[in-house]
């Protein structure tokens, strides 16, 4: 009897390597800021070198890509990016106002490496918030937030982070992760 798992595992590893190769090449192109065939080939070469010379443990994507939820995530993320940019610009040019900041700890509901990374990256890309530390074991993000005045604003920001996590999980999470978010959102 032949076990189909080794072949499936090899196929999964190849698929993961191809996805990682293409993802790193995309990041390379984004870092250069323009698409060209030279940037694409250079990105593929750098990505191949990284995958061969610096092998990492496999990161298995157990989720599903949901296009509608992904489009919703992107739309809200772009809106948040624009709103936060205007707010930070206003803080920078406003005379006589000293913004207060805070470092908030937010425990995510889904503590997978992928969710922690995607949520942290999305938060760091929005002006006015920056990830200071990640407690991977506990699933906690420590976030520096600009212009927080009281506990109510801190709690609103914490809820915004959890809403961001929910949008990410809805876009790329596994069915179990989506169910976990829905269960914890509805309460006990």
Coordinates of N, CA, C and O in Angstrom, one line a residue:
X1 N 0.8 -1.2 0.0 CA 0.0 0.0 0.0 C 0.9 1.2 0.0 O 1.8 1.4 0.8
X2 N 0.6 2.1 -0.9 CA 1.3 3.3 -1.0 C 0.6 4.4 -0.2 O -0.6 4.6 -0.3
X3 N 1.4 5.2 0.6 CA 0.8 6.3 1.3 C 0.8 7.5 0.5 O 1.8 8.0 0.0
X4 N -0.4 8.1 0.2 CA -0.4 9.3 -0.7 C 0.1 10.5 0.0 O 0.3 11.5 -0.6
X5 N 0.3 10.5 1.3 CA 0.6 11.7 2.1 C 2.0 12.2 1.7 O 2.2 13.4 1.5
X6 N 3.1 11.4 1.5 CA 4.4 12.0 1.1 C 4.3 12.8 -0.2 O 4.9 13.8 -0.3
X7 N 3.6 12.2 -1.1 CA 3.4 12.9 -2.4 C 2.7 14.2 -2.2 O 3.0 15.3 -2.7
X8 N 1.6 14.2 -1.4 CA 0.8 15.4 -1.1 C 1.6 16.4 -0.4 O 1.6 17.6 -0.6
X9 N 2.4 15.9 0.6 CA 3.3 16.8 1.4 C 4.3 17.5 0.5 O 4.6 18.6 0.6
X10 N 4.9 16.7 -0.4 CA 5.9 17.3 -1.4 C 5.2 18.3 -2.3 O 5.8 19.4 -2.6
X11 N 4.0 18.0 -2.7 CA 3.3 18.9 -3.6 C 3.0 20.2 -2.8 O 3.1 21.3 -3.3
X12 N 2.6 20.0 -1.5 CA 2.3 21.2 -0.7 C 3.5 22.1 -0.5 O 3.5 23.3 -0.5
X13 N 4.7 21.4 -0.2 CA 5.9 22.1 -0.1 C 6.3 22.9 -1.3 O 6.7 24.1 -1.3
X14 N 6.1 22.3 -2.5 CA 6.4 23.0 -3.7 C 5.5 24.1 -3.9 O 5.9 25.2 -4.3
X15 N 4.2 23.9 -3.6 CA 3.3 25.0 -3.8 C 3.6 26.2 -2.8 O 3.6 27.4 -3.2
X16 N 4.0 25.8 -1.6 CA 4.4 26.9 -0.6 C 5.6 27.6 -1.1 O 5.7 28.8 -0.9
X17 N 6.6 26.9 -1.7 CA 7.8 27.6 -2.2 C 7.5 28.5 -3.3 O 8.0 29.6 -3.4
X18 N 6.6 28.1 -4.2 CA 6.2 28.9 -5.3 C 5.5 30.2 -4.8 O 5.8 31.3 -5.3
X19 N 4.6 30.0 -3.9 CA 3.9 31.2 -3.3 C 4.9 32.1 -2.6 O 4.8 33.3 -2.8
X20 N 5.8 31.5 -1.9 CA 6.8 32.4 -1.2 C 7.7 33.1 -2.2 O 8.0 34.3 -2.1
X21 N 8.1 32.4 -3.3 CA 8.9 33.0 -4.3 C 8.2 34.1 -5.0 O 8.8 35.2 -5.1
X22 N 6.9 33.9 -5.4 CA 6.2 35.0 -6.0 C 5.9 36.1 -5.0 O 5.9 37.3 -5.4
X23 N 5.6 35.8 -3.8 CA 5.3 36.9 -2.8 C 6.6 37.7 -2.5 O 6.5 39.0 -2.5
X24 N 7.7 37.1 -2.4 CA 9.0 37.9 -2.2 C 9.3 38.7 -3.4 O 9.8 39.8 -3.3
X25 N 9.1 38.1 -4.6 CA 9.3 38.9 -5.8 C 8.4 40.1 -5.9 O 8.8 41.2 -6.3
X26 N 7.1 39.9 -5.5 CA 6.2 41.1 -5.5 C 6.7 42.1 -4.5 O 6.7 43.3 -4.8
X27 N 7.1 41.7 -3.3 CA 7.7 42.7 -2.4 C 8.9 43.4 -3.0 O 9.0 44.6 -2.8
X28 N 9.7 42.7 -3.7 CA 10.9 43.3 -4.3 C 10.5 44.4 -5.3 O 11.0 45.5 -5.3
X29 N 9.5 44.1 -6.1 CA 9.0 45.0 -7.1 C 8.4 46.3 -6.4 O 8.6 47.4 -6.7
X30 N 7.6 46.0 -5.3 CA 7.0 47.1 -4.5 C 8.1 48.0 -3.9 O 8.0 49.2 -3.8
X31 N 9.2 47.4 -3.4 CA 10.3 48.1 -2.8 C 11.0 49.0 -3.9 O 11.4 50.1 -3.6
X32 N 11.1 48.5 -5.1 CA 11.7 49.4 -6.1 C 10.7 50.4 -6.6 O 11.1 51.4 -7.2
X33 N 9.4 50.2 -6.5 CA 8.5 51.2 -6.8 C 8.0 51.2 -8.3 O 7.1 51.9 -8.6
X34 N 8.6 50.4 -9.1 CA 8.1 50.3 -10.5 C 8.2 48.9 -11.0 O 9.1 48.1 -10.6
X35 N 7.3 48.5 -11.9 CA 7.4 47.2 -12.5 C 8.2 47.3 -13.7 O 8.0 48.1 -14.6
X36 N 9.2 46.4 -13.8 CA 9.9 46.2 -15.0 C 10.3 44.7 -15.0 O 10.3 44.0 -14.0
X37 N 10.7 44.2 -16.2 CA 11.1 42.8 -16.3 C 12.4 42.6 -15.5 O 12.6 41.6 -14.9
X38 N 13.3 43.6 -15.5 CA 14.5 43.5 -14.7 C 14.2 43.4 -13.2 O 14.8 42.6 -12.5
X39 N 13.2 44.2 -12.7 CA 12.8 44.1 -11.3 C 12.2 42.8 -11.0 O 12.4 42.2 -10.0
X40 N 11.4 42.3 -11.9 CA 10.7 41.0 -11.7 C 11.8 39.9 -11.7 O 11.8 39.0 -10.7
X41 N 12.7 39.8 -12.6 CA 13.7 38.8 -12.7 C 14.7 38.9 -11.5 O 15.1 37.9 -10.9
X42 N 15.0 40.2 -11.1 CA 15.9 40.4 -10.0 C 15.2 39.9 -8.7 O 15.8 39.3 -7.8
X43 N 13.9 40.2 -8.6 CA 13.1 39.8 -7.4 C 13.0 38.3 -7.3 O 13.2 37.7 -6.2
X44 N 12.8 37.6 -8.4 CA 12.8 36.2 -8.4 C 14.1 35.6 -8.1 O 14.2 34.6 -7.3
X45 N 15.2 36.2 -8.6 CA 16.6 35.7 -8.2 C 16.8 35.9 -6.7 O 17.4 34.9 -6.1
X46 N 16.5 37.0 -6.2 CA 16.8 37.3 -4.8 C 15.9 36.3 -3.9 O 16.4 35.7 -3.0
X47 N 14.7 36.1 -4.3 CA 13.8 35.3 -3.6 C 14.3 33.8 -3.6 O 14.2 33.1 -2.6
X48 N 14.7 33.4 -4.8 CA 15.2 32.0 -4.9 C 16.5 31.8 -4.1 O 16.6 30.8 -3.4
X49 N 17.3 32.8 -4.1 CA 18.5 32.8 -3.2 C 18.1 32.7 -1.7 O 18.7 31.8 -1.0
X50 N 17.2 33.5 -1.3 CA 16.8 33.4 0.1 C 16.2 32.1 0.4 O 16.5 31.5 1.5
X51 N 15.3 31.5 -0.4 CA 14.7 30.3 -0.1 C 15.7 29.1 -0.1 O 15.6 28.2 0.7
X52 N 16.8 29.2 -0.9 CA 17.8 28.1 -0.9 C 18.8 28.3 0.2 O 19.1 27.4 1.0
X53 N 19.3 29.6 0.3 CA 20.4 29.8 1.3 C 19.9 30.0 2.7 O 20.7 29.7 3.7
X54 N 18.7 30.5 2.9 CA 18.2 30.7 4.3 C 16.9 30.0 4.5 O 15.8 30.7 4.6
X55 N 16.9 28.7 4.5 CA 15.6 28.0 4.6 C 14.9 28.3 5.9 O 15.6 28.3 7.0
X56 N 13.7 28.5 5.9 CA 12.9 28.7 7.1 C 11.9 27.5 7.3 O 11.6 26.8 6.4
X57 N 11.5 27.4 8.5 CA 10.5 26.3 8.7 C 9.2 26.7 7.9 O 8.9 27.8 7.7
X58 N 8.6 25.7 7.4 CA 7.4 25.9 6.5 C 6.3 26.6 7.3 O 6.0 26.3 8.4
X59 N 5.7 27.6 6.6 CA 4.5 28.3 7.1 C 3.4 27.8 6.3 O 3.3 28.1 5.1
X60 N 2.5 27.1 6.9 CA 1.4 26.5 6.1 C 0.2 27.4 6.2 O -0.2 27.9 7.3
X61 N -0.3 27.8 5.1 CA -1.5 28.6 5.0 C -2.7 27.7 5.1 O -3.0 26.9 4.2
X62 N -3.4 27.7 6.2 CA -4.5 26.9 6.4 C -5.9 27.6 6.1 O -6.9 27.0 6.3
X63 N -5.8 28.8 5.7 CA -7.0 29.6 5.4 C -7.5 29.4 4.0 O -7.1 28.6 3.2
X64 N -8.5 30.3 3.8 CA -9.1 30.3 2.4 C -9.1 31.8 2.0 O -9.4 32.7 2.8
X65 N -8.8 32.0 0.8 CA -8.9 33.4 0.3 C -10.3 33.7 -0.1 O -10.9 33.0 -1.0
X66 N -10.9 34.7 0.5 CA -12.3 35.0 0.2 C -12.3 36.4 -0.4 O -12.1 37.4 0.2
X67 N -12.6 36.5 -1.8 CA -12.4 37.7 -2.5 C -13.3 38.9 -2.0 O -12.8 40.0 -2.0
X68 N -14.5 38.6 -1.6 CA -15.4 39.7 -1.2 C -14.9 40.3 0.1 O -14.8 41.5 0.3
X69 N -14.5 39.4 1.1 CA -14.0 39.9 2.4 C -12.6 40.5 2.2 O -12.3 41.5 2.8
X70 N -11.8 40.0 1.2 CA -10.6 40.7 0.9 C -10.8 42.1 0.4 O -10.1 43.0 0.7
X71 N -11.7 42.2 -0.5 CA -12.1 43.6 -1.1 C -12.6 44.5 0.0 O -12.2 45.7 0.0
X72 N -13.4 44.0 0.9 CA -13.8 44.8 2.0 C -12.7 45.2 2.9 O -12.6 46.4 3.3
X73 N -11.7 44.3 3.2 CA -10.6 44.6 4.0 C -9.8 45.7 3.3 O -9.4 46.7 4.0
X74 N -9.5 45.6 2.0 CA -8.7 46.6 1.3 C -9.4 47.9 1.3 O -8.7 49.0 1.5
X75 N -10.7 48.0 1.0 CA -11.4 49.2 1.0 C -11.4 49.9 2.3 O -11.1 51.2 2.4
X76 N -11.6 49.2 3.4 CA -11.6 49.8 4.7 C -10.2 50.2 5.1 O -9.9 51.3 5.7
X77 N -9.2 49.4 4.7 CA -7.8 49.7 5.0 C -7.4 51.0 4.3 O -6.7 51.9 4.9
X78 N -7.7 51.2 3.0 CA -7.4 52.4 2.3 C -8.1 53.6 2.9 O -7.5 54.7 3.1
X79 N -9.4 53.5 3.3 CA -10.1 54.5 4.0 C -9.3 54.9 5.3 O -9.1 56.1 5.6
X80 N -9.0 53.9 6.1 CA -8.2 54.2 7.3 C -6.9 54.9 7.1 O -6.5 55.7 7.8
X81 N -6.3 54.5 6.0 CA -5.0 55.1 5.7 C -5.1 56.5 5.3 O -4.3 57.4 5.8
X82 N -6.1 56.9 4.6 CA -6.4 58.3 4.2 C -6.8 59.1 5.4 O -6.2 60.2 5.6
X83 N -7.7 58.6 6.2 CA -8.2 59.3 7.4 C -7.0 59.5 8.4 O -6.8 60.6 8.9
X84 N -6.2 58.5 8.6 CA -5.1 58.6 9.6 C -4.0 59.6 9.0 O -3.4 60.3 9.8
X85 N -3.8 59.6 7.7 CA -2.8 60.5 7.1 C -3.3 61.9 7.3 O -2.4 62.8 7.7
X86 N -4.5 62.2 7.1 CA -5.0 63.6 7.3 C -4.9 63.9 8.8 O -4.5 65.0 9.1
X87 N -5.3 63.0 9.7 CA -5.2 63.3 11.1 C -3.8 63.6 11.6 O -3.5 64.5 12.3
X88 N -2.8 62.8 11.1 CA -1.4 63.0 11.5 C -0.9 64.3 10.9 O -0.1 65.0 11.6
X89 N -1.3 64.6 9.7 CA -0.9 65.8 9.1 C -1.4 67.0 9.9 O -0.7 68.0 10.2
X90 N -2.6 66.9 10.3 CA -3.2 68.0 11.1 C -2.5 68.1 12.4 O -2.2 69.3 12.9
X91 N -2.1 67.0 13.1 CA -1.4 67.1 14.3 C 0.0 67.8 14.1 O 0.5 68.5 14.9
X92 N 0.6 67.5 12.9 CA 1.9 68.0 12.7 C 1.9 69.5 12.4 O 2.9 70.2 12.8
X93 N 0.9 70.0 11.8 CA 0.8 71.5 11.4 C 0.1 72.3 12.5 O 0.2 73.5 12.4
X94 N -0.6 71.7 13.4 CA -1.4 72.4 14.4 C -0.5 73.1 15.4 O 0.4 72.4 16.0
X95 N -0.7 74.3 15.6 CA 0.2 75.1 16.5 C -0.4 75.0 17.9 O -1.6 75.1 18.2
X96 N 0.5 74.8 18.9 CA 0.2 74.9 20.3 C -0.5 73.6 20.9 O -0.9 73.6 22.0
X97 N -0.6 72.6 20.1 CA -1.2 71.3 20.6 C -0.1 70.3 20.7 O 0.7 70.0 19.8
X98 N 0.0 69.7 21.9 CA 1.0 68.6 22.1 C 0.2 67.3 22.1 O -0.6 67.1 23.1
X99 N 0.4 66.5 21.1 CA -0.4 65.2 21.1 C 0.2 64.3 22.2 O 1.3 64.2 22.5
X100 N -0.8 63.6 22.8 CA -0.4 62.5 23.8 C -0.4 61.2 23.1 O -1.2 60.9 22.3
X101 N 0.5 60.3 23.6 CA 0.5 59.0 23.0 C 0.4 58.0 24.1 O 0.6 58.3 25.3
X102 N 0.2 56.8 23.7 CA 0.1 55.7 24.6 C 0.6 54.4 24.0 O 0.6 54.3 22.7
X103 N 1.0 53.5 24.8 CA 1.3 52.1 24.3 C 0.2 51.2 24.9 O 0.0 51.1 26.1
X104 N -0.5 50.6 23.9 CA -1.6 49.7 24.3 C -1.3 48.3 24.0 O -0.6 48.0 23.0
X105 N -1.7 47.4 24.9 CA -1.6 46.0 24.7 C -2.9 45.4 24.2 O -3.9 45.7 24.8
X106 N -2.9 44.8 23.0 CA -4.1 44.2 22.5 C -3.9 42.7 22.2 O -3.0 42.3 21.5
X107 N -4.7 41.9 22.9 CA -4.6 40.4 22.8 C -5.5 40.1 21.6 O -6.7 40.3 21.6
X108 N -4.9 39.5 20.6 CA -5.7 39.0 19.4 C -6.4 37.7 19.7 O -6.0 37.0 20.6
X109 N -7.5 37.5 19.1 CA -8.3 36.3 19.3 C -7.8 35.1 18.6 O -7.9 34.0 19.0
X110 N -7.1 35.3 17.4 CA -6.5 34.3 16.7 C -5.0 34.5 16.7 O -4.5 35.4 16.2
X111 N -4.3 33.6 17.4 CA -2.9 33.8 17.7 C -1.9 33.1 16.8 O -0.8 32.7 17.2
X112 N -2.4 32.9 15.5 CA -1.4 32.2 14.6 C -0.4 33.2 14.1 O -0.6 34.4 14.2
X113 N 0.7 32.7 13.7 CA 1.8 33.6 13.2 C 1.3 34.5 12.0 O 1.7 35.7 12.0
X114 N 0.6 33.9 11.1 CA 0.1 34.6 10.0 C -0.8 35.8 10.4 O -0.7 36.9 10.0
X115 N -1.7 35.5 11.3 CA -2.7 36.6 11.8 C -1.9 37.6 12.5 O -2.2 38.8 12.3
X116 N -1.0 37.3 13.4 CA -0.2 38.2 14.1 C 0.6 39.1 13.2 O 0.6 40.4 13.3
X117 N 1.2 38.5 12.2 CA 2.0 39.3 11.2 C 1.1 40.2 10.3 O 1.5 41.4 10.2
X118 N 0.0 39.7 9.8 CA -0.8 40.5 8.9 C -1.4 41.7 9.7 O -1.5 42.8 9.2
X119 N -1.9 41.4 10.9 CA -2.5 42.5 11.7 C -1.4 43.5 12.1 O -1.7 44.7 12.0
X120 N -0.3 43.1 12.5 CA 0.8 44.0 12.9 C 1.2 44.8 11.7 O 1.4 46.0 11.8
X121 N 1.4 44.2 10.5 CA 1.8 45.0 9.3 C 0.7 46.0 9.0 O 1.0 47.1 8.6
X122 N -0.5 45.6 9.0 CA -1.6 46.5 8.6 C -1.6 47.7 9.6 O -1.8 48.9 9.2
X123 N -1.5 47.4 10.9 CA -1.4 48.5 11.9 C -0.3 49.4 11.7 O -0.4 50.7 11.8
X124 N 0.9 48.9 11.4 CA 2.1 49.7 11.2 C 2.1 50.5 10.0 O 2.7 51.6 9.9
X125 N 1.3 50.1 9.0 CA 1.3 50.9 7.7 C 0.4 52.1 7.9 O 0.5 53.1 7.1
X126 N -0.5 52.1 8.8 CA -1.4 53.2 9.0 C -0.7 54.3 9.9 O -0.2 54.0 11.0
X127 N -0.6 55.5 9.4 CA 0.1 56.6 10.2 C -0.6 56.7 11.6 O -1.8 56.7 11.7
X128 N 0.2 57.0 12.6 CA -0.3 57.2 13.9 C -0.2 56.0 14.8 O -0.5 56.1 16.0
X129 N 0.1 54.8 14.3 CA 0.2 53.6 15.1 C 1.4 52.8 14.6 O 1.8 52.8 13.4
X130 N 2.1 52.2 15.6 CA 3.3 51.5 15.3 C 3.5 50.3 16.3 O 3.2 50.5 17.5
X131 N 3.8 49.2 15.8 CA 4.0 48.0 16.6 C 5.3 48.2 17.3 O 6.4 48.4 16.7
X132 N 5.3 48.1 18.7 CA 6.5 48.2 19.5 C 7.0 46.9 19.8 O 8.2 46.6 19.8
X133 N 6.1 45.9 20.1 CA 6.5 44.6 20.5 C 5.4 43.6 20.2 O 4.2 44.0 20.2
X134 N 5.8 42.4 20.0 CA 4.8 41.3 19.8 C 5.1 40.2 20.7 O 6.3 39.7 20.8
X135 N 4.2 39.8 21.5 CA 4.3 38.6 22.4 C 3.7 37.5 21.7 O 2.4 37.3 21.7
X136 N 4.5 36.7 20.9 CA 4.0 35.7 20.1 C 3.3 34.6 20.9 O 2.2 34.1 20.5
X137 N 3.8 34.2 22.0 CA 3.3 33.1 22.8 C 1.9 33.5 23.4 O 1.0 32.6 23.4
X138 N 1.7 34.7 23.7 CA 0.4 35.2 24.3 C -0.5 35.7 23.2 O -1.7 36.0 23.5
X139 N 0.0 36.0 22.0 CA -0.8 36.6 21.0 C -1.2 38.0 21.2 O -2.3 38.5 20.9
X140 N -0.2 38.8 21.8 CA -0.5 40.2 22.2 C 0.4 41.1 21.3 O 1.6 40.9 21.2
X141 N -0.2 42.2 20.8 CA 0.5 43.2 20.1 C 0.6 44.4 21.1 O -0.4 44.8 21.7
X142 N 1.8 45.0 21.2 CA 2.0 46.2 21.9 C 2.1 47.3 20.9 O 3.0 47.3 20.1
X143 N 1.2 48.3 20.9 CA 1.1 49.3 19.9 C 1.3 50.7 20.4 O 0.6 51.1 21.4
X144 N 2.2 51.5 19.8 CA 2.3 52.9 20.1 C 1.3 53.6 19.3 O 1.2 53.5 18.1
X145 N 0.4 54.4 20.0 CA -0.7 55.1 19.3 C -0.5 56.6 19.6 O -0.4 57.0 20.8
X146 N -0.6 57.3 18.6 CA -0.5 58.8 18.6 C -1.8 59.4 18.9 O -2.9 59.0 18.4
X147 N -1.8 60.4 19.8 CA -3.0 61.3 20.1 C -4.1 60.5 20.8 O -5.3 60.6 20.4
X148 N -3.8 59.9 21.9 CA -4.8 59.2 22.8 C -4.9 60.1 24.0 O -3.9 60.4 24.7
X149 N -6.1 60.5 24.4 CA -6.3 61.4 25.5 C -6.9 60.7 26.7 O -6.6 61.2 27.8
X150 N -7.6 59.6 26.6 CA -8.2 59.0 27.8 C -8.5 57.5 27.5 O -8.2 57.0 26.5
X151 N -9.0 56.9 28.6 CA -9.2 55.4 28.5 C -10.3 55.1 27.4 O -10.2 54.0 26.8
X152 N -11.3 55.9 27.3 CA -12.3 55.7 26.3 C -11.7 55.6 24.9 O -12.1 54.7 24.1
X153 N -10.8 56.5 24.5 CA -10.2 56.5 23.2 C -9.3 55.3 23.1 O -9.2 54.7 22.0
X154 N -8.6 54.9 24.2 CA -7.8 53.7 24.1 C -8.6 52.5 23.9 O -8.2 51.6 23.1
X155 N -9.8 52.4 24.5 CA -10.7 51.3 24.3 C -11.2 51.2 22.9 O -11.3 50.2 22.3
X156 N -11.5 52.4 22.4 CA -12.0 52.5 21.0 C -10.9 52.0 20.0 O -11.2 51.2 19.1
X157 N -9.7 52.4 20.3 CA -8.6 51.9 19.4 C -8.4 50.4 19.5 O -8.2 49.7 18.5
X158 N -8.5 49.9 20.8 CA -8.4 48.4 21.0 C -9.5 47.7 20.2 O -9.2 46.7 19.5
X159 N -10.7 48.2 20.2 CA -11.8 47.6 19.5 C -11.6 47.7 18.0 O -11.9 46.8 17.2
X160 N -11.0 48.8 17.5 CA -10.6 49.0 16.1 C -9.6 47.9 15.7 O -9.7 47.4 14.6
X161 N -8.6 47.6 16.5 CA -7.6 46.6 16.2 C -8.3 45.3 16.1 O -8.0 44.5 15.2
X162 N -9.2 45.0 17.0 CA -9.9 43.7 16.9 C -10.8 43.6 15.7 O -11.0 42.5 15.1
X163 N -11.4 44.7 15.3 CA -12.2 44.8 14.0 C -11.3 44.5 12.8 O -11.7 43.8 11.9
X164 N -10.1 45.1 12.9 CA -9.1 44.9 11.8 C -8.7 43.4 11.7 O -8.7 42.8 10.7
X165 N -8.5 42.8 12.9 CA -8.2 41.4 12.9 C -9.3 40.6 12.3 O -9.1 39.6 11.6
X166 N -10.5 40.9 12.7 CA -11.7 40.2 12.2 C -11.8 40.3 10.7 O -12.1 39.3 10.0
X167 N -11.5 41.5 10.1 CA -11.5 41.7 8.6 C -10.4 40.8 8.0 O -10.7 40.2 6.9
X168 N -9.3 40.8 8.6 CA -8.2 39.9 8.0 C -8.5 38.5 8.1 O -8.4 37.7 7.1
X169 N -9.1 38.0 9.2 CA -9.5 36.6 9.3 C -10.6 36.3 8.4 O -10.6 35.2 7.7
X170 N -11.5 37.2 8.2 CA -12.6 37.0 7.2 C -12.1 36.9 5.8 O -12.6 36.1 5.0
X171 N -11.0 37.6 5.5 CA -10.4 37.6 4.2 C -9.6 36.4 3.9 O -9.6 35.8 2.8
X172 N -8.8 35.9 4.9 CA -7.8 34.8 4.6 C -7.8 33.8 5.7 O -6.9 32.9 5.6
X173 N -8.6 33.8 6.7 CA -8.6 32.8 7.7 C -9.2 31.5 7.4 O -9.9 31.4 6.4
X174 N -8.9 30.5 8.2 CA -9.5 29.2 8.1 C -10.9 29.3 8.6 O -11.3 30.2 9.3
X175 N -11.7 28.3 8.2 CA -13.1 28.3 8.8 C -13.2 28.3 10.3 O -14.0 28.9 10.9
X176 N -12.2 27.6 10.9 CA -12.2 27.5 12.4 C -11.9 28.9 13.0 O -12.5 29.3 14.0
X177 N -11.0 29.6 12.3 CA -10.6 31.0 12.8 C -11.8 31.9 12.6 O -12.1 32.7 13.5
X178 N -12.5 31.8 11.5 CA -13.7 32.7 11.3 C -14.7 32.4 12.3 O -15.3 33.3 12.9
X179 N -14.9 31.1 12.6 CA -15.9 30.7 13.6 C -15.5 31.3 15.0 O -16.3 31.7 15.8
X180 N -14.2 31.2 15.3 CA -13.7 31.7 16.6 C -14.0 33.2 16.8 O -14.4 33.6 17.8
X181 N -13.7 33.9 15.7 CA -14.0 35.4 15.7 C -15.5 35.7 15.9 O -15.8 36.5 16.8
X182 N -16.3 34.9 15.2 CA -17.8 35.1 15.4 C -18.2 34.8 16.8 O -19.0 35.5 17.4
X183 N -17.7 33.7 17.3 CA -18.1 33.3 18.7 C -17.7 34.3 19.7 O -18.5 34.7 20.6
X184 N -16.4 34.8 19.6 CA -15.9 35.7 20.6 C -16.6 37.1 20.4 O -16.7 37.8 21.4
X185 N -17.0 37.4 19.2 CA -17.6 38.7 19.0 C -19.0 38.7 19.6 O -19.5 39.7 20.1
X186 N -19.7 37.6 19.5 CA -21.1 37.5 20.0 C -21.1 37.4 21.5 O -22.2 37.6 22.1
X187 N -20.0 37.0 22.1 CA -20.0 36.9 23.5 C -20.4 35.5 24.0 O -20.8 34.6 23.3
X188 N -20.2 35.2 25.3 CA -20.5 33.9 25.9 C -22.0 33.6 25.9 O -22.8 34.4 25.9

